[in-house]
mmCIF file of C-alpha atoms and ligand atoms in Angstrom:
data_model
loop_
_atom_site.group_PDB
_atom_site.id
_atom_site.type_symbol
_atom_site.label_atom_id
_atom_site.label_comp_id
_atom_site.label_asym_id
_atom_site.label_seq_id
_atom_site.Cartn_x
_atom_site.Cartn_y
_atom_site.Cartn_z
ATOM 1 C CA UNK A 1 10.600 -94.036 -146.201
ATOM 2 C CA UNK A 2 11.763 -97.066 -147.900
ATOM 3 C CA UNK A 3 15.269 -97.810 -147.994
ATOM 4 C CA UNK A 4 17.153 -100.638 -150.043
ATOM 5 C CA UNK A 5 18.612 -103.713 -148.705
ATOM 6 C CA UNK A 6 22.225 -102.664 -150.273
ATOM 7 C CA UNK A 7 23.716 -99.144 -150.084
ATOM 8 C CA UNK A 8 27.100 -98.248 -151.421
ATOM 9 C CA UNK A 9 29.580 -96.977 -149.090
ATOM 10 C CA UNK A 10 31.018 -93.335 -150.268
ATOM 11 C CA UNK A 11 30.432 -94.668 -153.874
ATOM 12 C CA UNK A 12 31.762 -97.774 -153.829
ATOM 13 C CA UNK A 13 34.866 -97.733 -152.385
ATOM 14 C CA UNK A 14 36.180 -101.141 -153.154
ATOM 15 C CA UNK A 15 35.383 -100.272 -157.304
ATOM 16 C CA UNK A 16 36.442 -97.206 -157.380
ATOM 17 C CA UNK A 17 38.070 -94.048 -155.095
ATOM 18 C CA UNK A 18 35.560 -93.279 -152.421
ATOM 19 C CA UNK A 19 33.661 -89.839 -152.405
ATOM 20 C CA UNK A 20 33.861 -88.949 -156.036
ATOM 21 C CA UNK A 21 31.894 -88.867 -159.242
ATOM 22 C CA UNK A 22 33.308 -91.330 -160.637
ATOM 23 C CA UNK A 23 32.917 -93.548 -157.563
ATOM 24 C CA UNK A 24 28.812 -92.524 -157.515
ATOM 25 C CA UNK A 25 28.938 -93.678 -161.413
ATOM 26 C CA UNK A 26 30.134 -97.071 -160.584
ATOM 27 C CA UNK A 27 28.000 -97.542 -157.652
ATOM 28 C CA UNK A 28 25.383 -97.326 -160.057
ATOM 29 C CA UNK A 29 26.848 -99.361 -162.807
ATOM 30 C CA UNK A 30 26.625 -102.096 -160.069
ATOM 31 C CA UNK A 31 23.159 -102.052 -159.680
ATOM 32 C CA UNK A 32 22.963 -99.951 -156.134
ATOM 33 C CA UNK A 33 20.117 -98.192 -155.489
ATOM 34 C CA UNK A 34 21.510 -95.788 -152.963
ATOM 35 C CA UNK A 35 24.998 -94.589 -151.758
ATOM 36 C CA UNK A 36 26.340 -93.473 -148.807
ATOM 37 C CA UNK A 37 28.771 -90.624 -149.023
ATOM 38 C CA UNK A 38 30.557 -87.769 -146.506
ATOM 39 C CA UNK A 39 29.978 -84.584 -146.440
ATOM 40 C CA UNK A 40 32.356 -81.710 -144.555
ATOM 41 C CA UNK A 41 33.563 -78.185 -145.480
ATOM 42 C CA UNK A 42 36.547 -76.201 -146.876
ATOM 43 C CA UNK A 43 37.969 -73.422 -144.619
ATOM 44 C CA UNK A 44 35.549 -71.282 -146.845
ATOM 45 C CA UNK A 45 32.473 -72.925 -145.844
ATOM 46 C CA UNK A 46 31.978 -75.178 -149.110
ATOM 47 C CA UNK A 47 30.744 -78.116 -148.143
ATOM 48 C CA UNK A 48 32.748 -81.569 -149.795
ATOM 49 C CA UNK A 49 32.435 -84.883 -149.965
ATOM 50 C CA UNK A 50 35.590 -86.408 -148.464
ATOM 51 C CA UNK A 51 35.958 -88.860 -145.202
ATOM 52 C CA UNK A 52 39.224 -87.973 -143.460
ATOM 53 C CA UNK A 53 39.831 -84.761 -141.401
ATOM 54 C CA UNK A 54 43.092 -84.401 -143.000
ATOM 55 C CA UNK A 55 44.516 -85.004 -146.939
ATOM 56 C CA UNK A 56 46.233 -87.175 -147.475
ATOM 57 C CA UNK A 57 45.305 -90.896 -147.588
ATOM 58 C CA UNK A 58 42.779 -90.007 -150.693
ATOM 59 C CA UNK A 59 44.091 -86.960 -152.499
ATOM 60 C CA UNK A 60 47.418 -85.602 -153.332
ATOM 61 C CA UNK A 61 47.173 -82.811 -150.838
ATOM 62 C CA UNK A 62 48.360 -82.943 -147.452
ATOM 63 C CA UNK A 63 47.841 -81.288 -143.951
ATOM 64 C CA UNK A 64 43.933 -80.773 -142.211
ATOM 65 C CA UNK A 65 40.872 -80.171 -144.533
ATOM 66 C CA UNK A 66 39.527 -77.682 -142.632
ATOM 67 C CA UNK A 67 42.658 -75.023 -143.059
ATOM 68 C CA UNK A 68 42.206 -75.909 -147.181
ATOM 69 C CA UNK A 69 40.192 -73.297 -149.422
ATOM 70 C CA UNK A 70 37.893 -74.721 -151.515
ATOM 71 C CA UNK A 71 39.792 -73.665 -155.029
ATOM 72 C CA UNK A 72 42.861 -75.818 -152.952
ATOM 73 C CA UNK A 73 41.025 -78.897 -152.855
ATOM 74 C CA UNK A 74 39.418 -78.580 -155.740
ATOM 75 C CA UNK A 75 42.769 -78.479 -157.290
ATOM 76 C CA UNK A 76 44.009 -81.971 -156.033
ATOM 77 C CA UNK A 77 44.033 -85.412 -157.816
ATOM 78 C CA UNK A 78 41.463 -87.584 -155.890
ATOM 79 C CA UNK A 79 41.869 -90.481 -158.276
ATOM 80 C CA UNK A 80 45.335 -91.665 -158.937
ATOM 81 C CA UNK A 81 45.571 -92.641 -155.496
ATOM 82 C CA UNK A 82 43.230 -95.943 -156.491
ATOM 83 C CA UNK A 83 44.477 -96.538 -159.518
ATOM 84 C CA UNK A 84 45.460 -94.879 -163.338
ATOM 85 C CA UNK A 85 42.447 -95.274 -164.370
ATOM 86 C CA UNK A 86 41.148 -92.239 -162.052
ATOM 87 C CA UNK A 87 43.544 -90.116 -162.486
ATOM 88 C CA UNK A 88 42.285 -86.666 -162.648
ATOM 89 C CA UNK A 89 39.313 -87.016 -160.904
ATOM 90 C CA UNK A 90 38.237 -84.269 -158.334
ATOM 91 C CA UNK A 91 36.955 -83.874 -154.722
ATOM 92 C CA UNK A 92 33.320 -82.863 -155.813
ATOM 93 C CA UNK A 93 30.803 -80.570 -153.608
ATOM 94 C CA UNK A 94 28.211 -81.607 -152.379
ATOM 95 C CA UNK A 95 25.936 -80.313 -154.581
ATOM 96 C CA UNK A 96 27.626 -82.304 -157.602
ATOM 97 C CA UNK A 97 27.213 -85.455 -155.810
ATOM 98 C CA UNK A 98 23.214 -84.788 -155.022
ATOM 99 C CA UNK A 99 22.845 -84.044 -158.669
ATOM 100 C CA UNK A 100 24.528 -86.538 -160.352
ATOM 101 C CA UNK A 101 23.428 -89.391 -157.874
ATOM 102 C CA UNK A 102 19.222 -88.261 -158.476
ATOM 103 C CA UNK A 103 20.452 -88.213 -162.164
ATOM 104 C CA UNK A 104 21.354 -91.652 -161.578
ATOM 105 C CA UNK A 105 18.206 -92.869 -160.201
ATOM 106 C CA UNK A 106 19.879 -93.616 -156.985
ATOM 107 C CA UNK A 107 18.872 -92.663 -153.236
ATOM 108 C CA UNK A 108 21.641 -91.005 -150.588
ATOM 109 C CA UNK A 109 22.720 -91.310 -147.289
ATOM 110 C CA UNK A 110 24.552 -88.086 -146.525
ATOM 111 C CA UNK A 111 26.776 -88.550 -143.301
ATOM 112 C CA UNK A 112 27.721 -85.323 -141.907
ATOM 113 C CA UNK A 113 31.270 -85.644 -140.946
ATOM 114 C CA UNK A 114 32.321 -82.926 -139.222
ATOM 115 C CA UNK A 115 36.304 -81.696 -138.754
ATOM 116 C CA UNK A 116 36.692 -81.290 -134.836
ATOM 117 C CA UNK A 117 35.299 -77.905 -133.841
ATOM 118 C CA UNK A 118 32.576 -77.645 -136.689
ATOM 119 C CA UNK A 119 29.673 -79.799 -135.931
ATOM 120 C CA UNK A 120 27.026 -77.365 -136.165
ATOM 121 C CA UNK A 121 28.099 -75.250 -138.433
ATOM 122 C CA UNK A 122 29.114 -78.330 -141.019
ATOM 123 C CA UNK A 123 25.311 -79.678 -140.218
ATOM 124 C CA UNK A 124 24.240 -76.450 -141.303
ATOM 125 C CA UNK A 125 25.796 -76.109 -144.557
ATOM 126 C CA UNK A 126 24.910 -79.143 -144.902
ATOM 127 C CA UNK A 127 21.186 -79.207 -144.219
ATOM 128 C CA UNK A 128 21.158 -76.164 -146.305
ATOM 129 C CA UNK A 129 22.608 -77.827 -149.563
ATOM 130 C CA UNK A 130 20.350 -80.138 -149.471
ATOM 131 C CA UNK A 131 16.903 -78.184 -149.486
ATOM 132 C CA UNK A 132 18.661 -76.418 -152.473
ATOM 133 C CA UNK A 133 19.740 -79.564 -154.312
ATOM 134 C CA UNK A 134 18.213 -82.637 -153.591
ATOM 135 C CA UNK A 135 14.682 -82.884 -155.291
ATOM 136 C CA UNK A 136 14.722 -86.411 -156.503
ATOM 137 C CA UNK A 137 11.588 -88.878 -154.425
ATOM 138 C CA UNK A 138 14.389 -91.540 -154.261
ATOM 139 C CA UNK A 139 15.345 -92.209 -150.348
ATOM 140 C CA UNK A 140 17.174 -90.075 -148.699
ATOM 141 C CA UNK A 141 18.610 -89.966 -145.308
ATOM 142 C CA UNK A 142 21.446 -87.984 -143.176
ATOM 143 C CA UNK A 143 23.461 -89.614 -140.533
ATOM 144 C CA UNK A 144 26.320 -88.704 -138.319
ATOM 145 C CA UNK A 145 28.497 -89.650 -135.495
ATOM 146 C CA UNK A 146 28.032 -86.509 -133.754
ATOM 147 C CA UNK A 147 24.992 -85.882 -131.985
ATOM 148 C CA UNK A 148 25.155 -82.408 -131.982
ATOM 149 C CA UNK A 149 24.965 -82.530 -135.807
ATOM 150 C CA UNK A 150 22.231 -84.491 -135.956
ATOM 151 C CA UNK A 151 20.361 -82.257 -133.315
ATOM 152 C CA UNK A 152 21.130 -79.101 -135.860
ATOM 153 C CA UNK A 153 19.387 -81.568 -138.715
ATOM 154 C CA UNK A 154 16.592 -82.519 -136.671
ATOM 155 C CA UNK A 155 15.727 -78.835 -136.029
ATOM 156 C CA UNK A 156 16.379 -77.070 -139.518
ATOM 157 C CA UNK A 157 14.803 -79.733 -141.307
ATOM 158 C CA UNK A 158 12.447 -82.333 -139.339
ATOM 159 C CA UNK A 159 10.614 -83.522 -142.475
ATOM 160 C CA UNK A 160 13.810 -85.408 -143.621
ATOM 161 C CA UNK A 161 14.913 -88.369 -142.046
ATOM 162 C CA UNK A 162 17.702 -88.900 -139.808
ATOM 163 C CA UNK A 163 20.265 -92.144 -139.020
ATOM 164 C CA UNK A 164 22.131 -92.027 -135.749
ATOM 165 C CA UNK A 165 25.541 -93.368 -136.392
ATOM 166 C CA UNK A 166 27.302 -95.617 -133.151
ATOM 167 C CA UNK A 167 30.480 -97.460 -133.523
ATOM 168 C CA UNK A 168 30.771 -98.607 -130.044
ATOM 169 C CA UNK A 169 26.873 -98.647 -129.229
ATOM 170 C CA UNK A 170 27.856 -97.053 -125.777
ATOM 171 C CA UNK A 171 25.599 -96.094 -122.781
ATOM 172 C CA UNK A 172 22.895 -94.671 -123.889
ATOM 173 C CA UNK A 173 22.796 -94.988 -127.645
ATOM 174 C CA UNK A 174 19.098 -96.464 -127.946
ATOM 175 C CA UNK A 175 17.650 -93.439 -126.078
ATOM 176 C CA UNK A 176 20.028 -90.990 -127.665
ATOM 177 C CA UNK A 177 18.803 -92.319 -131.531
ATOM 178 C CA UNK A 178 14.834 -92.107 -130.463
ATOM 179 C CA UNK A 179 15.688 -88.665 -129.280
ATOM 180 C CA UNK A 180 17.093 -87.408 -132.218
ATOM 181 C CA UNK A 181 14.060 -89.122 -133.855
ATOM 182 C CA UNK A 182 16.404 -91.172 -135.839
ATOM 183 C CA UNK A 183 14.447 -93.563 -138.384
ATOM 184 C CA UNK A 184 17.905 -95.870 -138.405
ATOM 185 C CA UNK A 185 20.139 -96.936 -135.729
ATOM 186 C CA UNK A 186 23.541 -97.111 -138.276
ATOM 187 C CA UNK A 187 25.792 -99.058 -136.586
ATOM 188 C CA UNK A 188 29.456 -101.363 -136.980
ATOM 189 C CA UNK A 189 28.584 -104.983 -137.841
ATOM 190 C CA UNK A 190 31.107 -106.325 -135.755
ATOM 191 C CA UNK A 191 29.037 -104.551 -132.642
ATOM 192 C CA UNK A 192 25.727 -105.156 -134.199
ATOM 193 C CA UNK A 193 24.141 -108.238 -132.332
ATOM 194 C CA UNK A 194 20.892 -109.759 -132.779
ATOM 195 C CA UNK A 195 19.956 -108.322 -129.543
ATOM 196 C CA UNK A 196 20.481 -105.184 -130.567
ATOM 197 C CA UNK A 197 18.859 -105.492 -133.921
ATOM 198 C CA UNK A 198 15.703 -106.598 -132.342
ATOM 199 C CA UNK A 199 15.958 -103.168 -129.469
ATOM 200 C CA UNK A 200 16.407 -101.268 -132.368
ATOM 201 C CA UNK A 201 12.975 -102.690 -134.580
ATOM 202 C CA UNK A 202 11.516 -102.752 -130.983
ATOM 203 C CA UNK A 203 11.826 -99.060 -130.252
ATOM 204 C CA UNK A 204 9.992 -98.600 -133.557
ATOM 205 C CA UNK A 205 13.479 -97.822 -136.064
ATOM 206 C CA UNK A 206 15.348 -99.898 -138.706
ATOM 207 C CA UNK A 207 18.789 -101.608 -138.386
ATOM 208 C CA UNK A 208 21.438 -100.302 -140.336
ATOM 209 C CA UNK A 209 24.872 -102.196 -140.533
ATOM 210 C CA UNK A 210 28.037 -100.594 -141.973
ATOM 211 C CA UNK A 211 30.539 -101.580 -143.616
ATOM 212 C CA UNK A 212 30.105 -105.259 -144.438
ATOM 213 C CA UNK A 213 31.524 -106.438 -147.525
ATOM 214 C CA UNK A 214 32.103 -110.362 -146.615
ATOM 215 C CA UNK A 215 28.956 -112.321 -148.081
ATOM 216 C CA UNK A 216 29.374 -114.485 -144.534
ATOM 217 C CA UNK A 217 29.059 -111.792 -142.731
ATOM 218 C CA UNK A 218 26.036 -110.336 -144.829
ATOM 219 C CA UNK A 219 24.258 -113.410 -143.990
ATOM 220 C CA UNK A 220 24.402 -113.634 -140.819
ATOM 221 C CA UNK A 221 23.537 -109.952 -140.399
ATOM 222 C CA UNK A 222 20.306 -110.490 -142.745
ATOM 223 C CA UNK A 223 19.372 -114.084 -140.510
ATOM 224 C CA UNK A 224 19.664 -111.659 -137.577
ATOM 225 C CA UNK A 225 16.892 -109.630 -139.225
ATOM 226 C CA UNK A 226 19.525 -106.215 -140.115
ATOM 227 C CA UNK A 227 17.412 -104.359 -142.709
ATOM 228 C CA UNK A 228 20.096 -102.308 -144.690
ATOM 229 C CA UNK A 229 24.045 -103.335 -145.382
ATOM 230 C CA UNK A 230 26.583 -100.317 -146.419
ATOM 231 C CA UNK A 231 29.314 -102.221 -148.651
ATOM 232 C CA UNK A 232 32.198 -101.580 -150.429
ATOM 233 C CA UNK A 233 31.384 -103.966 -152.706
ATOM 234 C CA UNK A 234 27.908 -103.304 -153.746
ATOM 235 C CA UNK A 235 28.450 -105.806 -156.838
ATOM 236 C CA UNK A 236 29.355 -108.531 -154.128
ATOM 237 C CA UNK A 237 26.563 -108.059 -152.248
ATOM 238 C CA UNK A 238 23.585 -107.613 -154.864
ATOM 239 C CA UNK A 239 24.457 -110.785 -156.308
ATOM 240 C CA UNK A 240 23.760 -112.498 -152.864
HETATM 241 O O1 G3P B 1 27.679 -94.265 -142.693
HETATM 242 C C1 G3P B 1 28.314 -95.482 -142.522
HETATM 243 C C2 G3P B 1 29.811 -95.347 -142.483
HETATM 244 O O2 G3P B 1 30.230 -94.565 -143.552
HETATM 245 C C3 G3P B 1 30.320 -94.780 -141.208
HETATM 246 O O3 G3P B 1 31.701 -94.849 -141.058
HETATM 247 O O4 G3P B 1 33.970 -93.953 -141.137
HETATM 248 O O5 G3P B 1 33.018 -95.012 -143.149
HETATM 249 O O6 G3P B 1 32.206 -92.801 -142.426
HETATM 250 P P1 G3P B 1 32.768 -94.117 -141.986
HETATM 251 MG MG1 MG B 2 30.664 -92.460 -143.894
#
């Protein structure tokens, strides 16, 4: 699978607030081709787009997102937090997102982001969401942190193609990725040296950096040969 050079992080979190519709929209108004978003679940098993394990920083609810029922969530402002103009706006499902991103022409990166505790059963849902709403040919990709995640993704649905996620690129991680069969080694610029870029492309899988929003930094990632940049700023960043 081919992926684009520039992928929005959860939308485009530096245009607009991060895992919501609105945030997919402008994403696209910028030009991206694919976005990058987080997917977990409700107490009830519904499975969200939203990045922290507990309200908060993003919503108007507080307290962990894992004791929340869906109809809870759902009921929360996930826009004013960013700015007036977003007031209103809602945590969407998963399913939402898929459809209104292959509405808008654009590809997905689905991270699976479990709360602590619900790895496999939040790859699950997840996995399982997908097959039901994701039809679009655009490119497509999940990616976590959590091994055991990917390892439920790997085995429930093999055809579609996996990114394994490192922050600190600790012992181990270049095995661990071609075990999972990962296509992408997804990794934190500031950790991402050219040394590793090349391991990665040698062991036969692409070089993902996240979250790089400094042109600077973009170029010296892209001189280093890094294949695909997660920004903030996809607008930034296309322009380059
Ligand atoms: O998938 C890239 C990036 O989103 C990983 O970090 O914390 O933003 O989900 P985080
Ligand atoms: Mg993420």
């Amino acid at each position: 699978m081919t992926y684009p050079r520039i992928v929005g992080h959860r939308g485009a979190a530096a245009l607009a607030p991060e895992n919501t519709l609105a945030g997919f929209r402008k994403a696209a108004e910028a030009g991206a081709e694919m976005v990058e978003l987080d997917a977990k679940l409700s107490a009830d098993g519904i499975v969200i787009c939203h990045h922290d394990n507990v309200l908060g920083r993003t919503s108007t609810g507080e307290g962990p997102v894992a004791e929340q029922s869906f109809a809870a969530l759902r009921a929360l402002d996930a826009g004013s937090w960013f700015g007036p103009d977003f007031a209103g706006e809602r945590i969407p499902t998963l399913a939402e997102a898929l459809e209104l991103i292959a509405s808008l022409g654009m590809g997905v990166n689905v991270e699976i982001k479990p709360c602590p505790g619900r790895e496999r059963e939040t790859a699950a849902a997840t996995v399982k969401i997908v097959r039901d709403h994701w039809k679009s040919a655009a490119p497509f990709q999940f990616s976590s942190f959590k091994p055991a995640a990917l390892e439920v993704a790997l085995a429930e649905a093999p055809d579609l193609p996996r990114g394994y996620l490192t922050d600190d690129f600790r012992e181990g991680w270049l095995e661990d990725a071609a075990r999972l069969k990962s296509v992408s080694v997804n990794g934190n610029f500031r950790r991402y040296t050219k040394e590793r870029i090349d391991a990665v492309h040698a062991a036969g899988m692409k070089a993902l950096a996240y979250t790089v929003n400094e042109p600077a930094d973009a170029a010296r990632l892209l001189t280093d040969g890094m294949d695909i940049l997660v920004t903030d700023c996809p607008d930034k960043l296309l322009k380059l």
